[in-house]
Short mmCIF file of C-alpha atoms in Angstrom, two decimals:
data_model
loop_
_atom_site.label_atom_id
_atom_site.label_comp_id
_atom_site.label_asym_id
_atom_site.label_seq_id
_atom_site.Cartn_x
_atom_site.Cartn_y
_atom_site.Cartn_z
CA UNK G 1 123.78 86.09 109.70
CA UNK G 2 125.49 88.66 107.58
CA UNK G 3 128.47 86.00 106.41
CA UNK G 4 125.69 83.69 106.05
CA UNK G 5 123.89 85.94 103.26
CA UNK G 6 127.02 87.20 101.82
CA UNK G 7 127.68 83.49 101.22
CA UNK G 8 124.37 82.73 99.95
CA UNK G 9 125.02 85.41 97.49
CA UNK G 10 127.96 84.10 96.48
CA UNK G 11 126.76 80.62 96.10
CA UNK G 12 123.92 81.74 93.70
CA UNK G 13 126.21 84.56 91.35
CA UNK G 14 129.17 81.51 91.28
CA UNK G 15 127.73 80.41 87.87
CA UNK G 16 128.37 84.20 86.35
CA UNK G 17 131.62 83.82 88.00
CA UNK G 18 133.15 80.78 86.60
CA UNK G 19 131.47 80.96 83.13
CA UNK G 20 133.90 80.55 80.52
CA UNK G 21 135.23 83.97 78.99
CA UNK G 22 134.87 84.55 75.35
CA UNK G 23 136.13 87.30 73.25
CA UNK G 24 132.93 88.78 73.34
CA UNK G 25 134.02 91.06 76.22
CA UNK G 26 134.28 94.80 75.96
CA UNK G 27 137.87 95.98 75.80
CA UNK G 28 139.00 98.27 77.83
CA UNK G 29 137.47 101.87 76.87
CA UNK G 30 134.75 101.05 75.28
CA UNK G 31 131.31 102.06 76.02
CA UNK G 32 128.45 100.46 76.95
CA UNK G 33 125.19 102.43 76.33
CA UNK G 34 123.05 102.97 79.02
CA UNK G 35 120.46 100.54 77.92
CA UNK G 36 121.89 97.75 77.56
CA UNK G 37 123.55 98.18 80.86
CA UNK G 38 119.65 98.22 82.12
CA UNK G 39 118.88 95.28 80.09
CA UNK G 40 121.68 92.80 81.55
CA UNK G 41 121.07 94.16 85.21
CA UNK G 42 117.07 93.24 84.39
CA UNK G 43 118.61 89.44 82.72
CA UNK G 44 121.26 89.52 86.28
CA UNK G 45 118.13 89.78 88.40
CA UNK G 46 115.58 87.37 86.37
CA UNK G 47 118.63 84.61 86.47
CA UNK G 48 118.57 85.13 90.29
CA UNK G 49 115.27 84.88 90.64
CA UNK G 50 114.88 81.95 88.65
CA UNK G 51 117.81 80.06 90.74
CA UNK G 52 115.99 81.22 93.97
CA UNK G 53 112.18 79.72 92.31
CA UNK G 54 114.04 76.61 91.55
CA UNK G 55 115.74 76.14 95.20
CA UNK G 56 112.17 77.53 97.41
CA UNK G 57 110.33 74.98 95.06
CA UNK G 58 111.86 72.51 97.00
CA UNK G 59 109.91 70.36 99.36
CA UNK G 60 110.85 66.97 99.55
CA UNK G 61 112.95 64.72 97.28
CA UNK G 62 110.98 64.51 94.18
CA UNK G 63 110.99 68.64 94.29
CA UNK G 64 114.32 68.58 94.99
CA UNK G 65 115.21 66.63 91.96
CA UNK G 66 113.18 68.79 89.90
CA UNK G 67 114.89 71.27 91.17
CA UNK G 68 118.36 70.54 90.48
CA UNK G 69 117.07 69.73 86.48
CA UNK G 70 115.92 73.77 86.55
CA UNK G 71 119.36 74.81 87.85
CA UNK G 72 121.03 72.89 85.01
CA UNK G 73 118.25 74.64 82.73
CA UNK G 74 119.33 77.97 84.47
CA UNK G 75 122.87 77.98 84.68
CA UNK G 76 123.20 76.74 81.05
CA UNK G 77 122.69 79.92 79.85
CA UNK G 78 124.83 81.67 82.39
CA UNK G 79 127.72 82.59 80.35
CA UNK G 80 125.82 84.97 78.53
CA UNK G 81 124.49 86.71 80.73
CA UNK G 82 128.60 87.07 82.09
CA UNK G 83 129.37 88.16 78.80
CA UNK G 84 127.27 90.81 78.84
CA UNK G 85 128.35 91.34 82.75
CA UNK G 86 132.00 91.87 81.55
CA UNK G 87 131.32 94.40 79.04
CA UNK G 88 129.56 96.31 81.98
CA UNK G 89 133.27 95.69 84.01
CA UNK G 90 135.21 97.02 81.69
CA UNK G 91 133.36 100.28 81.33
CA UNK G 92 134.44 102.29 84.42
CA UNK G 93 131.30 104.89 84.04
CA UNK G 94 128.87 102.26 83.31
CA UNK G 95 129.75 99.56 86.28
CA UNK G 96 129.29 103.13 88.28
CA UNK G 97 126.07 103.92 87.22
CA UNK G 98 125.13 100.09 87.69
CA UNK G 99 126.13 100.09 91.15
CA UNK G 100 122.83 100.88 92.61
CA UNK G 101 121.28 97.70 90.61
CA UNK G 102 123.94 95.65 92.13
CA UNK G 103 123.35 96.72 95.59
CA UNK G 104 119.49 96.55 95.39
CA UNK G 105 119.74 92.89 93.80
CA UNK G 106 122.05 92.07 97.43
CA UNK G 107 119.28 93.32 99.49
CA UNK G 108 116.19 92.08 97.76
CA UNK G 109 117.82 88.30 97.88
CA UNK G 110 120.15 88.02 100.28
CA UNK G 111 118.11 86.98 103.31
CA UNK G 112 115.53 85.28 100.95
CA UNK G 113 118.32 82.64 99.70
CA UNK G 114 120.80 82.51 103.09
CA UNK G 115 117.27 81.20 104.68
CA UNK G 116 116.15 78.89 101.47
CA UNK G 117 120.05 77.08 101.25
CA UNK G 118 119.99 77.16 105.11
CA UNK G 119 116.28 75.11 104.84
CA UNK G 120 117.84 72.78 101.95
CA UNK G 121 121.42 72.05 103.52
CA UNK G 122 119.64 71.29 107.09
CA UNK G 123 116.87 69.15 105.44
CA UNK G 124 119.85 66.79 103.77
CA UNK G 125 119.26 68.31 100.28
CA UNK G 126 115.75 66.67 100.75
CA UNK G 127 118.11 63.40 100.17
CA UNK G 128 118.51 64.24 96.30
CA UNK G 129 122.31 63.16 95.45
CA UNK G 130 121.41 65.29 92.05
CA UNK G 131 120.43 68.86 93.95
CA UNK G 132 123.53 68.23 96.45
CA UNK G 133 126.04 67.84 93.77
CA UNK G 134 124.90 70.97 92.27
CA UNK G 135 124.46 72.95 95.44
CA UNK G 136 128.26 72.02 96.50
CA UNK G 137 129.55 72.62 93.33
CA UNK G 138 128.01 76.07 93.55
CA UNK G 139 129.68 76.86 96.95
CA UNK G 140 132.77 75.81 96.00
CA UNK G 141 132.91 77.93 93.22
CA UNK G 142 131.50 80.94 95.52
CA UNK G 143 134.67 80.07 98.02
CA UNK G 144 137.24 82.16 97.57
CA UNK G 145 140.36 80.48 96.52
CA UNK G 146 143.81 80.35 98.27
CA UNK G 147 146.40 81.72 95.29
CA UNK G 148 149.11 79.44 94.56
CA UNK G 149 152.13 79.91 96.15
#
């Protein structure tokens, strides 16, 4: 079960992860205040909890190809929001002081999306081609990748 939420948490931050990097990023040293370390961990938890609304919306193939339209909404705006994640990064104090967000983000959705991907993947994506593609694409990114040798 615990892989099984790890990966479910993984699946749904995957979108932060591979957003494209722009020079908006904090270099090294700087600071970030306080409050807009707050403000991005408050945007970090909406975005999950608007991926999570979109995927427990789901309840049969017209739902699910709703759904995968909201994810495209959601995620469009994603590399923002990991702009604003990678300032946080490269402030040593700050992604300290952050660190309880982080954690209470993992254990307020961590069982709630391992059990809604477990109920989507079982069902056969709800057999939406659309809300598949997306969900795959999503763990793939999540997987950890094999460096080249």
């Amino acid at each position: 079960m615990k892989n099984t939420i790890l990966f479910a948490l993984a699946t749904l931050a995957a979108p932060l992860a591979m957003a494209q990097q722009t020079d908006a990023v904090t270099p090294v040293g700087q600071s970030v205040s306080k409050e807009e370390a707050e403000t991005t961990m408050a945007e970090l938890n909406q975005f999950l909890n608007d991926m999570l609304a979109a995927f427990e919306s789901v309840t049969d193939r017209t739902s699910a190809d709703a759904a995968a339209e909201q994810l495209l909404t959601i995620l469009s705006g994603s590399a923002d929001l990991q702009q604003k994640l990678d300032r946080i990064t490269n402030d040593p104090e700050m992604c300290q002081a952050m660190l309880p967000y982080i954690l209470q983000a993992v254990v307020d959705n961590g069982v709630r999306s391992a059990e809604i991907i477990n109920k989507i993947k079982s069902n056969d994506y709800f057999g939406s081609d659309s809300l598949r593609e997306i969900m795959e694409k999503l763990a793939k990114q999540a997987t950890p990748q094999e460096p080249a040798i």
